[in-house]
Amino acid sequence: KFHTWLEAQLDRGIRTLVVGGCTTTSCVRVSSQAILQAYSQKGLQVVVDRSLCGARDENYLPVAAEDPILVRTYGFERCRNSSPVDLAEFQMESTGVEVVDEFNWDA
């Protein structure tokens, strides 16, 4: 149903999708990148609005270098002094997803 709805929005000329959700480090990260990959050729811009996202408190702490999975994924230097949320945002931005503090709905 989501893809049908999104195709209809694209047909109407909508070119920006704002994403928010409960878990920046998983659902928001994965969904925003998958949507961008599937629809970027149609001119869709995917924006993650931090004010519409959340994560567990510990995912905001700069402790990513202590997580062997994150270190294996991103490398020690990238993890040093970074939080899991920082790394999720880095990954989204590196694939073309725009991450903003708060989306400007008036623009």
PDB file of N, CA and C in Angstrom:
ATOM      1  N   LYS A   1       0.813  -1.190   0.000  1.00  0.00           N
ATOM      2  CA  LYS A   1       0.000   0.000   0.000  1.00  0.00           C
ATOM      3  C   LYS A   1       0.861   1.261   0.000  1.00  0.00           C
ATOM      4  N   PHE A   2       2.000   1.233   0.719  1.00  0.00           N
ATOM      5  CA  PHE A   2       2.850   2.419   0.766  1.00  0.00           C
ATOM      6  C   PHE A   2       3.333   2.788  -0.625  1.00  0.00           C
ATOM      7  N   HIS A   3       3.791   1.799  -1.381  1.00  0.00           N
ATOM      8  CA  HIS A   3       4.327   2.098  -2.708  1.00  0.00           C
ATOM      9  C   HIS A   3       3.244   2.642  -3.645  1.00  0.00           C
ATOM     10  N   THR A   4       2.043   2.132  -3.526  1.00  0.00           N
ATOM     11  CA  THR A   4       0.931   2.649  -4.327  1.00  0.00           C
ATOM     12  C   THR A   4       0.658   4.106  -3.959  1.00  0.00           C
ATOM     13  N   TRP A   5       0.638   4.385  -2.659  1.00  0.00           N
ATOM     14  CA  TRP A   5       0.413   5.748  -2.188  1.00  0.00           C
ATOM     15  C   TRP A   5       1.535   6.674  -2.657  1.00  0.00           C
ATOM     16  N   LEU A   6       2.780   6.230  -2.521  1.00  0.00           N
ATOM     17  CA  LEU A   6       3.903   7.077  -2.909  1.00  0.00           C
ATOM     18  C   LEU A   6       3.916   7.332  -4.409  1.00  0.00           C
ATOM     19  N   GLU A   7       3.618   6.323  -5.199  1.00  0.00           N
ATOM     20  CA  GLU A   7       3.524   6.511  -6.651  1.00  0.00           C
ATOM     21  C   GLU A   7       2.460   7.551  -6.990  1.00  0.00           C
ATOM     22  N   ALA A   8       1.346   7.518  -6.286  1.00  0.00           N
ATOM     23  CA  ALA A   8       0.282   8.497  -6.524  1.00  0.00           C
ATOM     24  C   ALA A   8       0.759   9.907  -6.174  1.00  0.00           C
ATOM     25  N   GLN A   9       1.529  10.039  -5.092  1.00  0.00           N
ATOM     26  CA  GLN A   9       2.062  11.359  -4.719  1.00  0.00           C
ATOM     27  C   GLN A   9       3.047  11.858  -5.773  1.00  0.00           C
ATOM     28  N   LEU A  10       3.882  10.975  -6.270  1.00  0.00           N
ATOM     29  CA  LEU A  10       4.826  11.351  -7.325  1.00  0.00           C
ATOM     30  C   LEU A  10       4.081  11.781  -8.584  1.00  0.00           C
ATOM     31  N   ASP A  11       3.006  11.077  -8.915  1.00  0.00           N
ATOM     32  CA  ASP A  11       2.197  11.447 -10.083  1.00  0.00           C
ATOM     33  C   ASP A  11       1.571  12.831  -9.906  1.00  0.00           C
ATOM     34  N   ARG A  12       1.305  13.228  -8.655  1.00  0.00           N
ATOM     35  CA  ARG A  12       0.741  14.556  -8.355  1.00  0.00           C
ATOM     36  C   ARG A  12       1.805  15.645  -8.337  1.00  0.00           C
ATOM     37  N   GLY A  13       3.081  15.265  -8.482  1.00  0.00           N
ATOM     38  CA  GLY A  13       4.147  16.246  -8.497  1.00  0.00           C
ATOM     39  C   GLY A  13       4.882  16.431  -7.179  1.00  0.00           C
ATOM     40  N   ILE A  14       4.522  15.661  -6.176  1.00  0.00           N
ATOM     41  CA  ILE A  14       5.227  15.730  -4.895  1.00  0.00           C
ATOM     42  C   ILE A  14       6.628  15.170  -5.101  1.00  0.00           C
ATOM     43  N   ARG A  15       7.645  15.877  -4.608  1.00  0.00           N
ATOM     44  CA  ARG A  15       9.027  15.441  -4.825  1.00  0.00           C
ATOM     45  C   ARG A  15       9.831  15.340  -3.539  1.00  0.00           C
ATOM     46  N   THR A  16       9.197  15.587  -2.377  1.00  0.00           N
ATOM     47  CA  THR A  16       9.892  15.482  -1.094  1.00  0.00           C
ATOM     48  C   THR A  16       9.090  14.602  -0.156  1.00  0.00           C
ATOM     49  N   LEU A  17       9.768  13.635   0.456  1.00  0.00           N
ATOM     50  CA  LEU A  17       9.155  12.784   1.472  1.00  0.00           C
ATOM     51  C   LEU A  17       9.901  13.008   2.773  1.00  0.00           C
ATOM     52  N   VAL A  18       9.195  13.436   3.804  1.00  0.00           N
ATOM     53  CA  VAL A  18       9.781  13.661   5.121  1.00  0.00           C
ATOM     54  C   VAL A  18       9.541  12.410   5.956  1.00  0.00           C
ATOM     55  N   VAL A  19      10.623  11.909   6.547  1.00  0.00           N
ATOM     56  CA  VAL A  19      10.572  10.661   7.309  1.00  0.00           C
ATOM     57  C   VAL A  19      10.864  10.945   8.773  1.00  0.00           C
ATOM     58  N   GLY A  20      10.118  10.305   9.637  1.00  0.00           N
ATOM     59  CA  GLY A  20      10.349  10.322  11.076  1.00  0.00           C
ATOM     60  C   GLY A  20       9.978   8.960  11.614  1.00  0.00           C
ATOM     61  N   GLY A  21      10.333   8.687  12.841  1.00  0.00           N
ATOM     62  CA  GLY A  21       9.981   7.403  13.414  1.00  0.00           C
ATOM     63  C   GLY A  21      10.565   7.217  14.796  1.00  0.00           C
ATOM     64  N   CYS A  22      10.298   6.056  15.346  1.00  0.00           N
ATOM     65  CA  CYS A  22      10.700   5.776  16.731  1.00  0.00           C
ATOM     66  C   CYS A  22      12.186   5.492  16.891  1.00  0.00           C
ATOM     67  N   THR A  23      12.823   4.912  15.881  1.00  0.00           N
ATOM     68  CA  THR A  23      14.193   4.453  16.075  1.00  0.00           C
ATOM     69  C   THR A  23      15.085   4.905  14.929  1.00  0.00           C
ATOM     70  N   THR A  24      15.822   5.984  15.163  1.00  0.00           N
ATOM     71  CA  THR A  24      16.715   6.547  14.151  1.00  0.00           C
ATOM     72  C   THR A  24      17.740   5.527  13.685  1.00  0.00           C
ATOM     73  N   THR A  25      18.237   4.706  14.616  1.00  0.00           N
ATOM     74  CA  THR A  25      19.331   3.795  14.298  1.00  0.00           C
ATOM     75  C   THR A  25      18.905   2.554  13.531  1.00  0.00           C
ATOM     76  N   SER A  26      17.622   2.322  13.395  1.00  0.00           N
ATOM     77  CA  SER A  26      17.197   1.147  12.629  1.00  0.00           C
ATOM     78  C   SER A  26      16.098   1.500  11.632  1.00  0.00           C
ATOM     79  N   CYS A  27      14.865   1.572  12.052  1.00  0.00           N
ATOM     80  CA  CYS A  27      13.750   1.755  11.117  1.00  0.00           C
ATOM     81  C   CYS A  27      13.889   3.011  10.256  1.00  0.00           C
ATOM     82  N   VAL A  28      14.194   4.131  10.878  1.00  0.00           N
ATOM     83  CA  VAL A  28      14.313   5.384  10.122  1.00  0.00           C
ATOM     84  C   VAL A  28      15.474   5.286   9.136  1.00  0.00           C
ATOM     85  N   ARG A  29      16.616   4.786   9.597  1.00  0.00           N
ATOM     86  CA  ARG A  29      17.809   4.654   8.754  1.00  0.00           C
ATOM     87  C   ARG A  29      17.531   3.736   7.569  1.00  0.00           C
ATOM     88  N   VAL A  30      17.033   2.560   7.840  1.00  0.00           N
ATOM     89  CA  VAL A  30      16.801   1.568   6.781  1.00  0.00           C
ATOM     90  C   VAL A  30      15.711   2.030   5.821  1.00  0.00           C
ATOM     91  N   SER A  31      14.602   2.519   6.352  1.00  0.00           N
ATOM     92  CA  SER A  31      13.482   2.927   5.494  1.00  0.00           C
ATOM     93  C   SER A  31      13.841   4.105   4.600  1.00  0.00           C
ATOM     94  N   SER A  32      14.494   5.114   5.172  1.00  0.00           N
ATOM     95  CA  SER A  32      14.820   6.292   4.367  1.00  0.00           C
ATOM     96  C   SER A  32      15.752   5.933   3.217  1.00  0.00           C
ATOM     97  N   GLN A  33      16.736   5.074   3.481  1.00  0.00           N
ATOM     98  CA  GLN A  33      17.664   4.687   2.423  1.00  0.00           C
ATOM     99  C   GLN A  33      16.995   3.808   1.370  1.00  0.00           C
ATOM    100  N   ALA A  34      16.125   2.904   1.800  1.00  0.00           N
ATOM    101  CA  ALA A  34      15.429   2.030   0.851  1.00  0.00           C
ATOM    102  C   ALA A  34      14.492   2.835  -0.042  1.00  0.00           C
ATOM    103  N   ILE A  35      13.789   3.804   0.531  1.00  0.00           N
ATOM    104  CA  ILE A  35      12.890   4.645  -0.252  1.00  0.00           C
ATOM    105  C   ILE A  35      13.680   5.470  -1.259  1.00  0.00           C
ATOM    106  N   LEU A  36      14.774   6.061  -0.808  1.00  0.00           N
ATOM    107  CA  LEU A  36      15.594   6.854  -1.721  1.00  0.00           C
ATOM    108  C   LEU A  36      16.130   5.995  -2.858  1.00  0.00           C
ATOM    109  N   GLN A  37      16.605   4.813  -2.536  1.00  0.00           N
ATOM    110  CA  GLN A  37      17.137   3.919  -3.577  1.00  0.00           C
ATOM    111  C   GLN A  37      16.053   3.548  -4.587  1.00  0.00           C
ATOM    112  N   ALA A  38      14.853   3.317  -4.111  1.00  0.00           N
ATOM    113  CA  ALA A  38      13.772   2.888  -4.996  1.00  0.00           C
ATOM    114  C   ALA A  38      13.201   4.025  -5.840  1.00  0.00           C
ATOM    115  N   TYR A  39      13.263   5.270  -5.335  1.00  0.00           N
ATOM    116  CA  TYR A  39      12.553   6.362  -6.000  1.00  0.00           C
ATOM    117  C   TYR A  39      13.400   7.557  -6.402  1.00  0.00           C
ATOM    118  N   SER A  40      14.686   7.531  -6.155  1.00  0.00           N
ATOM    119  CA  SER A  40      15.507   8.699  -6.498  1.00  0.00           C
ATOM    120  C   SER A  40      15.516   8.963  -7.994  1.00  0.00           C
ATOM    121  N   GLN A  41      15.427   7.924  -8.799  1.00  0.00           N
ATOM    122  CA  GLN A  41      15.412   8.112 -10.255  1.00  0.00           C
ATOM    123  C   GLN A  41      14.146   8.837 -10.722  1.00  0.00           C
ATOM    124  N   LYS A  42      13.145   8.903  -9.847  1.00  0.00           N
ATOM    125  CA  LYS A  42      11.915   9.640 -10.163  1.00  0.00           C
ATOM    126  C   LYS A  42      11.952  11.044  -9.574  1.00  0.00           C
ATOM    127  N   GLY A  43      13.112  11.441  -9.054  1.00  0.00           N
ATOM    128  CA  GLY A  43      13.263  12.792  -8.536  1.00  0.00           C
ATOM    129  C   GLY A  43      12.837  12.991  -7.098  1.00  0.00           C
ATOM    130  N   LEU A  44      12.650  11.911  -6.359  1.00  0.00           N
ATOM    131  CA  LEU A  44      12.208  12.038  -4.975  1.00  0.00           C
ATOM    132  C   LEU A  44      13.379  12.402  -4.070  1.00  0.00           C
ATOM    133  N   GLN A  45      13.169  13.404  -3.240  1.00  0.00           N
ATOM    134  CA  GLN A  45      14.113  13.792  -2.197  1.00  0.00           C
ATOM    135  C   GLN A  45      13.583  13.228  -0.886  1.00  0.00           C
ATOM    136  N   VAL A  46      14.437  12.519  -0.157  1.00  0.00           N
ATOM    137  CA  VAL A  46      14.049  11.964   1.137  1.00  0.00           C
ATOM    138  C   VAL A  46      14.753  12.766   2.222  1.00  0.00           C
ATOM    139  N   VAL A  47      13.944  13.268   3.174  1.00  0.00           N
ATOM    140  CA  VAL A  47      14.454  14.096   4.264  1.00  0.00           C
ATOM    141  C   VAL A  47      14.077  13.445   5.586  1.00  0.00           C
ATOM    142  N   VAL A  48      15.064  13.224   6.442  1.00  0.00           N
ATOM    143  CA  VAL A  48      14.805  12.753   7.800  1.00  0.00           C
ATOM    144  C   VAL A  48      14.799  13.970   8.718  1.00  0.00           C
ATOM    145  N   ASP A  49      13.706  14.151   9.426  1.00  0.00           N
ATOM    146  CA  ASP A  49      13.519  15.268  10.354  1.00  0.00           C
ATOM    147  C   ASP A  49      13.831  14.760  11.758  1.00  0.00           C
ATOM    148  N   ARG A  50      14.942  15.216  12.323  1.00  0.00           N
ATOM    149  CA  ARG A  50      15.358  14.771  13.667  1.00  0.00           C
ATOM    150  C   ARG A  50      14.275  15.036  14.714  1.00  0.00           C
ATOM    151  N   SER A  51      13.507  16.113  14.551  1.00  0.00           N
ATOM    152  CA  SER A  51      12.483  16.435  15.554  1.00  0.00           C
ATOM    153  C   SER A  51      11.329  15.430  15.525  1.00  0.00           C
ATOM    154  N   LEU A  52      11.279  14.598  14.499  1.00  0.00           N
ATOM    155  CA  LEU A  52      10.237  13.572  14.386  1.00  0.00           C
ATOM    156  C   LEU A  52      10.786  12.174  14.648  1.00  0.00           C
ATOM    157  N   CYS A  53      12.026  12.091  15.143  1.00  0.00           N
ATOM    158  CA  CYS A  53      12.695  10.806  15.349  1.00  0.00           C
ATOM    159  C   CYS A  53      13.065  10.613  16.813  1.00  0.00           C
ATOM    160  N   GLY A  54      13.306   9.378  17.167  1.00  0.00           N
ATOM    161  CA  GLY A  54      13.734   9.064  18.523  1.00  0.00           C
ATOM    162  C   GLY A  54      14.710   7.915  18.532  1.00  0.00           C
ATOM    163  N   ALA A  55      15.236   7.638  19.704  1.00  0.00           N
ATOM    164  CA  ALA A  55      16.127   6.509  19.935  1.00  0.00           C
ATOM    165  C   ALA A  55      16.224   6.325  21.445  1.00  0.00           C
ATOM    166  N   ARG A  56      16.711   5.169  21.846  1.00  0.00           N
ATOM    167  CA  ARG A  56      16.957   4.973  23.282  1.00  0.00           C
ATOM    168  C   ARG A  56      18.013   5.968  23.739  1.00  0.00           C
ATOM    169  N   ASP A  57      17.930   6.376  24.992  1.00  0.00           N
ATOM    170  CA  ASP A  57      18.870   7.370  25.527  1.00  0.00           C
ATOM    171  C   ASP A  57      20.322   7.000  25.275  1.00  0.00           C
ATOM    172  N   GLU A  58      20.677   5.736  25.462  1.00  0.00           N
ATOM    173  CA  GLU A  58      22.070   5.316  25.302  1.00  0.00           C
ATOM    174  C   GLU A  58      22.556   5.428  23.856  1.00  0.00           C
ATOM    175  N   ASN A  59      21.641   5.475  22.905  1.00  0.00           N
ATOM    176  CA  ASN A  59      22.053   5.615  21.504  1.00  0.00           C
ATOM    177  C   ASN A  59      22.467   7.033  21.146  1.00  0.00           C
ATOM    178  N   TYR A  60      22.302   7.968  22.082  1.00  0.00           N
ATOM    179  CA  TYR A  60      22.780   9.338  21.885  1.00  0.00           C
ATOM    180  C   TYR A  60      24.152   9.563  22.528  1.00  0.00           C
ATOM    181  N   LEU A  61      24.644   8.580  23.274  1.00  0.00           N
ATOM    182  CA  LEU A  61      25.937   8.707  23.954  1.00  0.00           C
ATOM    183  C   LEU A  61      27.075   8.367  22.997  1.00  0.00           C
ATOM    184  N   PRO A  62      28.206   9.064  23.101  1.00  0.00           N
ATOM    185  CA  PRO A  62      29.330   8.826  22.181  1.00  0.00           C
ATOM    186  C   PRO A  62      30.135   7.579  22.547  1.00  0.00           C
ATOM    187  N   VAL A  63      29.489   6.426  22.451  1.00  0.00           N
ATOM    188  CA  VAL A  63      30.115   5.162  22.858  1.00  0.00           C
ATOM    189  C   VAL A  63      30.177   4.141  21.717  1.00  0.00           C
ATOM    190  N   ALA A  64      30.044   4.588  20.496  1.00  0.00           N
ATOM    191  CA  ALA A  64      30.011   3.646  19.374  1.00  0.00           C
ATOM    192  C   ALA A  64      31.286   2.826  19.259  1.00  0.00           C
ATOM    193  N   ALA A  65      32.417   3.385  19.670  1.00  0.00           N
ATOM    194  CA  ALA A  65      33.689   2.668  19.573  1.00  0.00           C
ATOM    195  C   ALA A  65      33.734   1.447  20.484  1.00  0.00           C
ATOM    196  N   GLU A  66      32.802   1.356  21.420  1.00  0.00           N
ATOM    197  CA  GLU A  66      32.737   0.212  22.323  1.00  0.00           C
ATOM    198  C   GLU A  66      31.902  -0.927  21.755  1.00  0.00           C
ATOM    199  N   ASP A  67      31.251  -0.709  20.648  1.00  0.00           N
ATOM    200  CA  ASP A  67      30.378  -1.718  20.035  1.00  0.00           C
ATOM    201  C   ASP A  67      31.112  -2.385  18.879  1.00  0.00           C
ATOM    202  N   PRO A  68      31.465  -3.668  19.005  1.00  0.00           N
ATOM    203  CA  PRO A  68      32.250  -4.323  17.953  1.00  0.00           C
ATOM    204  C   PRO A  68      31.540  -4.381  16.598  1.00  0.00           C
ATOM    205  N   ILE A  69      30.233  -4.435  16.601  1.00  0.00           N
ATOM    206  CA  ILE A  69      29.500  -4.473  15.328  1.00  0.00           C
ATOM    207  C   ILE A  69      29.604  -3.121  14.621  1.00  0.00           C
ATOM    208  N   LEU A  70      29.434  -2.039  15.376  1.00  0.00           N
ATOM    209  CA  LEU A  70      29.561  -0.707  14.776  1.00  0.00           C
ATOM    210  C   LEU A  70      30.990  -0.459  14.303  1.00  0.00           C
ATOM    211  N   VAL A  71      31.972  -0.885  15.084  1.00  0.00           N
ATOM    212  CA  VAL A  71      33.379  -0.712  14.682  1.00  0.00           C
ATOM    213  C   VAL A  71      33.657  -1.494  13.414  1.00  0.00           C
ATOM    214  N   ARG A  72      33.145  -2.705  13.323  1.00  0.00           N
ATOM    215  CA  ARG A  72      33.334  -3.517  12.118  1.00  0.00           C
ATOM    216  C   ARG A  72      32.647  -2.875  10.908  1.00  0.00           C
ATOM    217  N   THR A  73      31.515  -2.263  11.125  1.00  0.00           N
ATOM    218  CA  THR A  73      30.748  -1.653  10.041  1.00  0.00           C
ATOM    219  C   THR A  73      31.353  -0.330   9.580  1.00  0.00           C
ATOM    220  N   TYR A  74      31.700   0.544  10.523  1.00  0.00           N
ATOM    221  CA  TYR A  74      32.108   1.911  10.202  1.00  0.00           C
ATOM    222  C   TYR A  74      33.603   2.174  10.364  1.00  0.00           C
ATOM    223  N   GLY A  75      34.299   1.301  11.080  1.00  0.00           N
ATOM    224  CA  GLY A  75      35.712   1.510  11.378  1.00  0.00           C
ATOM    225  C   GLY A  75      35.877   2.254  12.693  1.00  0.00           C
ATOM    226  N   PHE A  76      37.001   1.992  13.369  1.00  0.00           N
ATOM    227  CA  PHE A  76      37.217   2.573  14.694  1.00  0.00           C
ATOM    228  C   PHE A  76      37.260   4.097  14.653  1.00  0.00           C
ATOM    229  N   GLU A  77      37.958   4.657  13.687  1.00  0.00           N
ATOM    230  CA  GLU A  77      38.092   6.122  13.639  1.00  0.00           C
ATOM    231  C   GLU A  77      36.741   6.816  13.507  1.00  0.00           C
ATOM    232  N   ARG A  78      35.856   6.270  12.686  1.00  0.00           N
ATOM    233  CA  ARG A  78      34.529   6.877  12.507  1.00  0.00           C
ATOM    234  C   ARG A  78      33.694   6.726  13.779  1.00  0.00           C
ATOM    235  N   CYS A  79      33.908   5.629  14.507  1.00  0.00           N
ATOM    236  CA  CYS A  79      33.138   5.366  15.726  1.00  0.00           C
ATOM    237  C   CYS A  79      33.633   6.160  16.925  1.00  0.00           C
ATOM    238  N   ARG A  80      34.907   6.521  16.927  1.00  0.00           N
ATOM    239  CA  ARG A  80      35.466   7.218  18.077  1.00  0.00           C
ATOM    240  C   ARG A  80      34.738   8.544  18.285  1.00  0.00           C
ATOM    241  N   ASN A  81      34.279   8.767  19.503  1.00  0.00           N
ATOM    242  CA  ASN A  81      33.542   9.978  19.900  1.00  0.00           C
ATOM    243  C   ASN A  81      32.218  10.145  19.158  1.00  0.00           C
ATOM    244  N   SER A  82      31.676   9.067  18.612  1.00  0.00           N
ATOM    245  CA  SER A  82      30.375   9.108  17.923  1.00  0.00           C
ATOM    246  C   SER A  82      29.360   8.272  18.683  1.00  0.00           C
ATOM    247  N   SER A  83      28.111   8.646  18.532  1.00  0.00           N
ATOM    248  CA  SER A  83      27.019   7.845  19.092  1.00  0.00           C
ATOM    249  C   SER A  83      26.441   6.978  17.975  1.00  0.00           C
ATOM    250  N   PRO A  84      25.688   5.945  18.327  1.00  0.00           N
ATOM    251  CA  PRO A  84      25.003   5.180  17.292  1.00  0.00           C
ATOM    252  C   PRO A  84      24.085   6.051  16.424  1.00  0.00           C
ATOM    253  N   VAL A  85      23.457   7.065  17.008  1.00  0.00           N
ATOM    254  CA  VAL A  85      22.618   7.975  16.221  1.00  0.00           C
ATOM    255  C   VAL A  85      23.484   8.763  15.236  1.00  0.00           C
ATOM    256  N   ASP A  86      24.646   9.239  15.690  1.00  0.00           N
ATOM    257  CA  ASP A  86      25.567   9.938  14.783  1.00  0.00           C
ATOM    258  C   ASP A  86      25.906   9.064  13.577  1.00  0.00           C
ATOM    259  N   LEU A  87      26.189   7.796  13.830  1.00  0.00           N
ATOM    260  CA  LEU A  87      26.566   6.884  12.746  1.00  0.00           C
ATOM    261  C   LEU A  87      25.396   6.621  11.801  1.00  0.00           C
ATOM    262  N   ALA A  88      24.195   6.491  12.348  1.00  0.00           N
ATOM    263  CA  ALA A  88      23.017   6.305  11.499  1.00  0.00           C
ATOM    264  C   ALA A  88      22.812   7.514  10.595  1.00  0.00           C
ATOM    265  N   GLU A  89      22.970   8.704  11.163  1.00  0.00           N
ATOM    266  CA  GLU A  89      22.825   9.925  10.361  1.00  0.00           C
ATOM    267  C   GLU A  89      23.936  10.023   9.322  1.00  0.00           C
ATOM    268  N   PHE A  90      25.146   9.652   9.690  1.00  0.00           N
ATOM    269  CA  PHE A  90      26.260   9.633   8.733  1.00  0.00           C
ATOM    270  C   PHE A  90      25.947   8.696   7.573  1.00  0.00           C
ATOM    271  N   GLN A  91      25.450   7.506   7.891  1.00  0.00           N
ATOM    272  CA  GLN A  91      25.129   6.542   6.841  1.00  0.00           C
ATOM    273  C   GLN A  91      24.017   7.065   5.933  1.00  0.00           C
ATOM    274  N   MET A  92      22.982   7.639   6.511  1.00  0.00           N
ATOM    275  CA  MET A  92      21.891   8.172   5.693  1.00  0.00           C
ATOM    276  C   MET A  92      22.403   9.284   4.781  1.00  0.00           C
ATOM    277  N   GLU A  93      23.146  10.219   5.342  1.00  0.00           N
ATOM    278  CA  GLU A  93      23.650  11.339   4.539  1.00  0.00           C
ATOM    279  C   GLU A  93      24.608  10.870   3.452  1.00  0.00           C
ATOM    280  N   SER A  94      25.406   9.850   3.743  1.00  0.00           N
ATOM    281  CA  SER A  94      26.366   9.376   2.741  1.00  0.00           C
ATOM    282  C   SER A  94      25.686   8.670   1.573  1.00  0.00           C
ATOM    283  N   THR A  95      24.430   8.285   1.747  1.00  0.00           N
ATOM    284  CA  THR A  95      23.694   7.666   0.647  1.00  0.00           C
ATOM    285  C   THR A  95      22.723   8.631  -0.033  1.00  0.00           C
ATOM    286  N   GLY A  96      22.727   9.900   0.418  1.00  0.00           N
ATOM    287  CA  GLY A  96      21.905  10.900  -0.256  1.00  0.00           C
ATOM    288  C   GLY A  96      20.655  11.339   0.487  1.00  0.00           C
ATOM    289  N   VAL A  97      20.398  10.764   1.641  1.00  0.00           N
ATOM    290  CA  VAL A  97      19.261  11.193   2.450  1.00  0.00           C
ATOM    291  C   VAL A  97      19.662  12.483   3.157  1.00  0.00           C
ATOM    292  N   GLU A  98      18.792  13.474   3.118  1.00  0.00           N
ATOM    293  CA  GLU A  98      19.060  14.725   3.820  1.00  0.00           C
ATOM    294  C   GLU A  98      18.561  14.593   5.258  1.00  0.00           C
ATOM    295  N   VAL A  99      19.390  14.972   6.219  1.00  0.00           N
ATOM    296  CA  VAL A  99      19.015  14.917   7.633  1.00  0.00           C
ATOM    297  C   VAL A  99      18.998  16.353   8.154  1.00  0.00           C
ATOM    298  N   VAL A 100      17.852  16.765   8.709  1.00  0.00           N
ATOM    299  CA  VAL A 100      17.701  18.139   9.200  1.00  0.00           C
ATOM    300  C   VAL A 100      17.196  18.124  10.639  1.00  0.00           C
ATOM    301  N   ASP A 101      17.477  19.218  11.362  1.00  0.00           N
ATOM    302  CA  ASP A 101      16.967  19.334  12.736  1.00  0.00           C
ATOM    303  C   ASP A 101      15.453  19.407  12.754  1.00  0.00           C
ATOM    304  N   GLU A 102      14.916  20.213  11.840  1.00  0.00           N
ATOM    305  CA  GLU A 102      13.464  20.356  11.732  1.00  0.00           C
ATOM    306  C   GLU A 102      13.136  20.777  10.301  1.00  0.00           C
ATOM    307  N   PHE A 103      12.244  20.041   9.672  1.00  0.00           N
ATOM    308  CA  PHE A 103      11.873  20.335   8.287  1.00  0.00           C
ATOM    309  C   PHE A 103      11.121  21.659   8.214  1.00  0.00           C
ATOM    310  N   ASN A 104      11.432  22.468   7.215  1.00  0.00           N
ATOM    311  CA  ASN A 104      10.746  23.743   6.998  1.00  0.00           C
ATOM    312  C   ASN A 104       9.500  23.486   6.149  1.00  0.00           C
ATOM    313  N   TRP A 105       8.368  23.358   6.804  1.00  0.00           N
ATOM    314  CA  TRP A 105       7.121  23.040   6.111  1.00  0.00           C
ATOM    315  C   TRP A 105       6.596  24.212   5.294  1.00  0.00           C
ATOM    316  N   ASP A 106       7.117  25.412   5.537  1.00  0.00           N
ATOM    317  CA  ASP A 106       6.645  26.584   4.815  1.00  0.00           C
ATOM    318  C   ASP A 106       7.394  26.830   3.494  1.00  0.00           C
ATOM    319  N   ALA A 107       8.478  26.129   3.291  1.00  0.00           N
ATOM    320  CA  ALA A 107       9.298  26.360   2.078  1.00  0.00           C
ATOM    321  C   ALA A 107       8.622  25.820   0.832  1.00  0.00           C
TER     322      ALA A 107
END
